[in-house]
mmCIF file of C-alpha atoms in Angstrom:
data_model
loop_
_atom_site.group_PDB
_atom_site.id
_atom_site.type_symbol
_atom_site.label_atom_id
_atom_site.label_comp_id
_atom_site.label_asym_id
_atom_site.label_seq_id
_atom_site.Cartn_x
_atom_site.Cartn_y
_atom_site.Cartn_z
ATOM 1 C CA TYR A 21 -28.115 -24.231 81.092
ATOM 2 C CA CYS A 22 -28.599 -22.071 78.133
ATOM 3 C CA LYS A 23 -28.217 -24.980 75.724
ATOM 4 C CA THR A 24 -31.264 -26.680 77.660
ATOM 5 C CA ILE A 25 -33.780 -23.880 76.590
ATOM 6 C CA PRO A 26 -35.524 -24.605 73.559
ATOM 7 C CA GLU A 27 -35.124 -22.141 70.605
ATOM 8 C CA PRO A 28 -38.298 -19.855 69.928
ATOM 9 C CA GLU A 29 -40.359 -20.254 67.016
ATOM 10 C CA PHE A 30 -41.835 -16.993 65.510
ATOM 11 C CA GLY A 31 -43.676 -16.022 62.443
ATOM 12 C CA TYR A 32 -41.851 -14.108 59.701
ATOM 13 C CA SER A 33 -39.962 -11.093 61.701
ATOM 14 C CA GLU A 34 -36.766 -9.905 62.635
ATOM 15 C CA MET A 35 -36.469 -12.489 65.072
ATOM 16 C CA SER A 36 -37.295 -15.598 62.940
ATOM 17 C CA ALA A 37 -34.710 -14.172 59.977
ATOM 18 C CA ILE A 38 -32.075 -13.800 62.519
ATOM 19 C CA GLY A 39 -32.682 -17.456 63.776
ATOM 20 C CA ALA A 40 -32.765 -18.608 60.055
ATOM 21 C CA LEU A 41 -29.712 -17.141 59.191
ATOM 22 C CA ILE A 42 -27.722 -18.163 62.162
ATOM 23 C CA LYS A 43 -28.814 -21.933 61.424
ATOM 24 C CA ALA A 44 -27.900 -21.436 57.953
ATOM 25 C CA LEU A 45 -24.265 -20.456 58.673
ATOM 26 C CA PRO A 46 -21.662 -22.843 57.488
ATOM 27 C CA GLU A 47 -19.336 -24.856 60.102
ATOM 28 C CA SER A 48 -16.581 -22.345 60.173
ATOM 29 C CA CYS A 49 -17.098 -18.620 59.486
ATOM 30 C CA ALA A 50 -17.330 -15.371 61.209
ATOM 31 C CA LEU A 51 -20.341 -13.823 62.320
ATOM 32 C CA HIS A 52 -20.460 -10.106 62.829
ATOM 33 C CA LEU A 53 -23.335 -8.716 65.234
ATOM 34 C CA ALA A 54 -24.172 -5.157 65.113
ATOM 35 C CA ASN A 55 -25.933 -3.713 68.283
ATOM 36 C CA SER A 56 -29.436 -3.289 69.790
ATOM 37 C CA SER A 57 -31.924 -5.731 68.279
ATOM 38 C CA VAL A 58 -29.595 -7.815 66.364
ATOM 39 C CA ILE A 59 -27.422 -8.739 69.330
ATOM 40 C CA ARG A 60 -30.263 -9.197 71.573
ATOM 41 C CA TYR A 61 -32.203 -11.582 69.330
ATOM 42 C CA ALA A 62 -29.095 -13.637 68.281
ATOM 43 C CA GLN A 63 -29.000 -14.609 71.973
ATOM 44 C CA LEU A 64 -32.184 -16.618 71.476
ATOM 45 C CA TYR A 65 -30.339 -19.113 69.291
ATOM 46 C CA GLN A 66 -27.541 -21.679 69.617
ATOM 47 C CA VAL A 67 -24.446 -20.583 67.545
ATOM 48 C CA PRO A 68 -22.009 -23.470 67.026
ATOM 49 C CA SER A 69 -18.686 -23.195 68.710
ATOM 50 C CA THR A 70 -16.860 -23.385 65.434
ATOM 51 C CA ILE A 71 -18.143 -20.063 64.674
ATOM 52 C CA GLU A 72 -16.289 -17.041 65.619
ATOM 53 C CA VAL A 73 -18.887 -14.310 66.715
ATOM 54 C CA CYS A 74 -17.416 -10.840 66.658
ATOM 55 C CA CYS A 75 -19.346 -7.821 68.082
ATOM 56 C CA ASN A 76 -18.622 -4.013 68.338
ATOM 57 C CA ARG A 77 -21.278 -3.040 70.887
ATOM 58 C CA GLY A 78 -20.861 0.740 71.530
ATOM 59 C CA THR A 79 -22.327 2.248 74.577
ATOM 60 C CA SER A 80 -25.798 2.199 73.620
ATOM 61 C CA GLY A 81 -24.774 3.606 70.361
ATOM 62 C CA ILE A 82 -24.637 2.435 66.572
ATOM 63 C CA GLU A 83 -21.068 3.566 65.700
ATOM 64 C CA GLY A 84 -18.764 1.580 63.609
ATOM 65 C CA SER A 85 -20.166 -1.721 63.597
ATOM 66 C CA LEU A 86 -20.073 -2.219 59.888
ATOM 67 C CA SER A 87 -16.713 -0.493 59.475
ATOM 68 C CA THR A 88 -15.399 -3.041 62.051
ATOM 69 C CA ALA A 89 -16.888 -5.890 59.853
ATOM 70 C CA VAL A 90 -15.289 -4.783 56.844
ATOM 71 C CA GLY A 91 -11.978 -4.245 58.296
ATOM 72 C CA PHE A 92 -12.158 -7.478 59.916
ATOM 73 C CA ALA A 93 -13.156 -9.479 56.714
ATOM 74 C CA ALA A 94 -10.315 -7.728 54.770
ATOM 75 C CA ALA A 95 -7.855 -9.660 56.842
ATOM 76 C CA ASP A 96 -9.775 -12.768 57.330
ATOM 77 C CA HIS A 97 -10.370 -15.070 54.242
ATOM 78 C CA ARG A 98 -13.384 -17.153 55.911
ATOM 79 C CA LEU A 99 -17.051 -16.360 55.004
ATOM 80 C CA ASN A 100 -17.582 -13.196 56.962
ATOM 81 C CA VAL A 101 -21.325 -12.736 57.691
ATOM 82 C CA MET A 102 -22.526 -9.325 59.053
ATOM 83 C CA MET A 103 -25.845 -8.954 60.453
ATOM 84 C CA ILE A 104 -26.881 -5.547 60.959
ATOM 85 C CA GLY A 105 -30.331 -3.223 61.546
ATOM 86 C CA ASP A 106 -31.269 -0.529 59.278
ATOM 87 C CA LEU A 107 -30.367 2.590 61.329
ATOM 88 C CA SER A 108 -26.894 0.909 62.266
ATOM 89 C CA PHE A 109 -26.348 0.211 58.535
ATOM 90 C CA PHE A 110 -27.425 3.638 57.105
ATOM 91 C CA TYR A 111 -25.228 5.511 59.909
ATOM 92 C CA ASP A 112 -22.181 3.717 58.859
ATOM 93 C CA MET A 113 -22.771 2.547 55.188
ATOM 94 C CA ASN A 114 -19.776 4.619 53.810
ATOM 95 C CA ALA A 115 -17.645 1.436 55.014
ATOM 96 C CA LEU A 116 -18.983 -0.260 51.796
ATOM 97 C CA LEU A 117 -16.579 2.216 49.623
ATOM 98 C CA ASN A 118 -13.809 0.060 50.697
ATOM 99 C CA VAL A 119 -14.919 -3.238 50.030
ATOM 100 C CA PRO A 120 -14.390 -3.192 46.134
ATOM 101 C CA LYS A 121 -10.842 -1.607 46.876
ATOM 102 C CA MET A 122 -9.965 -4.408 48.885
ATOM 103 C CA GLY A 123 -11.593 -7.477 46.637
ATOM 104 C CA ILE A 124 -13.673 -8.575 50.085
ATOM 105 C CA ASN A 125 -15.843 -10.744 47.812
ATOM 106 C CA HIS A 126 -16.276 -13.324 50.964
ATOM 107 C CA LEU A 127 -18.169 -10.671 52.936
ATOM 108 C CA ARG A 128 -22.038 -11.149 53.464
ATOM 109 C CA ILE A 129 -24.202 -8.449 54.761
ATOM 110 C CA VAL A 130 -27.780 -9.019 56.296
ATOM 111 C CA LEU A 131 -29.649 -5.837 56.552
ATOM 112 C CA LEU A 132 -32.710 -5.980 58.646
ATOM 113 C CA ASN A 133 -34.825 -3.280 57.673
ATOM 114 C CA ASN A 134 -38.166 -2.596 59.448
ATOM 115 C CA ALA A 135 -38.037 1.184 58.510
ATOM 116 C CA CYS A 136 -37.402 2.432 62.073
ATOM 117 C CA GLY A 137 -35.741 1.790 65.675
ATOM 118 C CA GLU A 138 -38.365 -0.432 66.638
ATOM 119 C CA ILE A 139 -37.194 -0.895 70.116
ATOM 120 C CA PHE A 140 -38.304 2.509 70.972
ATOM 121 C CA HIS A 141 -41.800 1.665 70.144
ATOM 122 C CA ALA A 142 -41.505 -1.270 72.848
ATOM 123 C CA LEU A 143 -40.089 0.502 75.555
ATOM 124 C CA PRO A 144 -42.240 0.975 78.673
ATOM 125 C CA GLY A 145 -43.491 4.224 79.205
ATOM 126 C CA LEU A 146 -42.368 5.829 75.786
ATOM 127 C CA ASN A 147 -45.412 6.665 74.062
ATOM 128 C CA LEU A 148 -44.102 8.000 70.927
ATOM 129 C CA ASP A 149 -46.394 10.876 68.976
ATOM 130 C CA GLU A 150 -45.488 11.882 65.430
ATOM 131 C CA ARG A 151 -42.338 13.908 66.460
ATOM 132 C CA GLY A 152 -41.108 10.834 68.644
ATOM 133 C CA ARG A 153 -41.564 8.727 65.561
ATOM 134 C CA LYS A 154 -39.642 10.940 63.559
ATOM 135 C CA PHE A 155 -36.742 11.958 65.805
ATOM 136 C CA ILE A 156 -36.456 8.692 68.357
ATOM 137 C CA ALA A 157 -37.380 5.842 66.358
ATOM 138 C CA ALA A 158 -36.080 7.578 63.102
ATOM 139 C CA GLU A 159 -38.921 6.060 60.804
ATOM 140 C CA HIS A 160 -37.816 6.205 57.197
ATOM 141 C CA HIS A 161 -38.511 5.010 53.786
ATOM 142 C CA THR A 162 -34.953 4.060 52.802
ATOM 143 C CA THR A 163 -33.506 0.969 51.241
ATOM 144 C CA ALA A 164 -29.823 -0.026 50.426
ATOM 145 C CA LYS A 165 -30.463 -1.397 46.760
ATOM 146 C CA ALA A 166 -28.768 1.473 44.649
ATOM 147 C CA TRP A 167 -26.239 1.863 47.329
ATOM 148 C CA ALA A 168 -25.141 -1.835 47.400
ATOM 149 C CA ASN A 169 -25.373 -2.173 43.605
ATOM 150 C CA ASP A 170 -23.057 1.063 43.194
ATOM 151 C CA GLN A 171 -20.402 -0.689 45.415
ATOM 152 C CA GLY A 172 -20.347 -3.878 43.670
ATOM 153 C CA PHE A 173 -22.595 -6.145 45.704
ATOM 154 C CA HIS A 174 -25.077 -8.716 44.546
ATOM 155 C CA TYR A 175 -28.133 -7.404 46.335
ATOM 156 C CA GLU A 176 -31.351 -9.352 46.914
ATOM 157 C CA ALA A 177 -34.527 -8.133 48.597
ATOM 158 C CA VAL A 178 -36.405 -10.210 51.134
ATOM 159 C CA HIS A 179 -40.067 -9.903 51.971
ATOM 160 C CA SER A 180 -41.120 -13.222 53.272
ATOM 161 C CA TYR A 181 -39.768 -16.520 54.871
ATOM 162 C CA ASP A 182 -39.962 -18.200 51.685
ATOM 163 C CA ASP A 183 -37.777 -15.602 49.994
ATOM 164 C CA LEU A 184 -35.152 -15.853 52.765
ATOM 165 C CA GLU A 185 -34.983 -19.606 52.503
ATOM 166 C CA ALA A 186 -34.574 -19.293 48.829
ATOM 167 C CA THR A 187 -31.713 -16.702 49.012
ATOM 168 C CA LEU A 188 -29.630 -18.417 51.653
ATOM 169 C CA PRO A 189 -27.828 -21.430 49.748
ATOM 170 C CA ASP A 190 -26.177 -18.758 47.025
ATOM 171 C CA PHE A 191 -25.872 -16.122 49.955
ATOM 172 C CA MET A 192 -23.739 -18.398 52.116
ATOM 173 C CA SER A 193 -21.545 -19.802 49.400
ATOM 174 C CA LEU A 194 -17.994 -18.697 48.705
ATOM 175 C CA GLU A 195 -18.534 -18.974 45.016
ATOM 176 C CA GLY A 196 -18.808 -16.103 42.809
ATOM 177 C CA ASP A 197 -16.668 -12.708 42.538
ATOM 178 C CA GLN A 198 -18.990 -10.432 44.421
ATOM 179 C CA PRO A 199 -19.826 -9.673 48.065
ATOM 180 C CA ARG A 200 -23.508 -9.997 48.665
ATOM 181 C CA LEU A 201 -25.976 -8.152 50.660
ATOM 182 C CA ILE A 202 -29.705 -9.151 51.468
ATOM 183 C CA GLU A 203 -32.148 -6.613 52.609
ATOM 184 C CA VAL A 204 -34.774 -8.454 54.987
ATOM 185 C CA PHE A 205 -37.711 -6.132 55.046
ATOM 186 C CA THR A 206 -40.080 -6.813 57.943
ATOM 187 C CA ASN A 207 -42.989 -4.708 59.672
ATOM 188 C CA ALA A 208 -41.798 -3.012 62.655
ATOM 189 C CA GLU A 209 -45.242 -3.318 64.227
ATOM 190 C CA LYS A 210 -45.259 -7.015 63.717
ATOM 191 C CA ASP A 211 -41.740 -7.304 65.021
ATOM 192 C CA ILE A 212 -43.013 -5.321 68.318
ATOM 193 C CA GLN A 213 -45.956 -7.864 68.592
ATOM 194 C CA VAL A 214 -43.483 -10.813 68.446
ATOM 195 C CA LEU A 215 -41.071 -9.189 71.138
ATOM 196 C CA HIS A 216 -44.081 -8.329 73.460
ATOM 197 C CA ALA A 217 -45.537 -11.945 72.902
ATOM 198 C CA MET A 218 -42.104 -13.366 73.655
ATOM 199 C CA LYS A 219 -41.626 -11.334 76.877
ATOM 200 C CA ARG A 220 -44.990 -12.528 78.181
ATOM 201 C CA THR A 221 -44.127 -16.105 77.521
ATOM 202 C CA ASP A 222 -41.086 -15.500 79.455
ATOM 203 C CA GLN A 223 -42.782 -14.033 82.261
ATOM 204 C CA ALA A 224 -45.527 -16.974 82.533
ATOM 205 C CA ALA A 225 -42.678 -19.543 82.371
#
């Protein structure tokens, strides 16, 4: 039944980026999904059965998803693609310290950065004031570029759908002697608008 449901189409957003990345995956690889928005939005798209999907979903938490993907990739020589949100990534970013030591050049990280935990802006009844935006949604102005470069990653920033399409062929290739990280920057308010529009469409159906 799930396969009969048409895949959604969105403008440039977290959701459309996840969809484009899933569609660009090679036939055989490991796809690691962090928690919260990433795993919810990935469910909207069909993942081929030849792709192994790995998740480390905490109890409504962000603990260890990046560390788990790094450890898995150390023992698995296929392409390993990790999709992770900004708060989960920065919580666990010390995991990248082990990547150069282990020579995990087949690791690919997709960091979705909309500068906060946007789901907290979308929850019904939770109207965030300035303190709420700071301590609940954890709004920030942080980028992974310097940290990724320091750990030997090939880093690219993505700010549009065209940027994303241009970087995907190299990103998904096993050629090269570096792990790769692309940081997909989106606007949290637009991501929330897309989420609400999708929910309205679901309710209407």
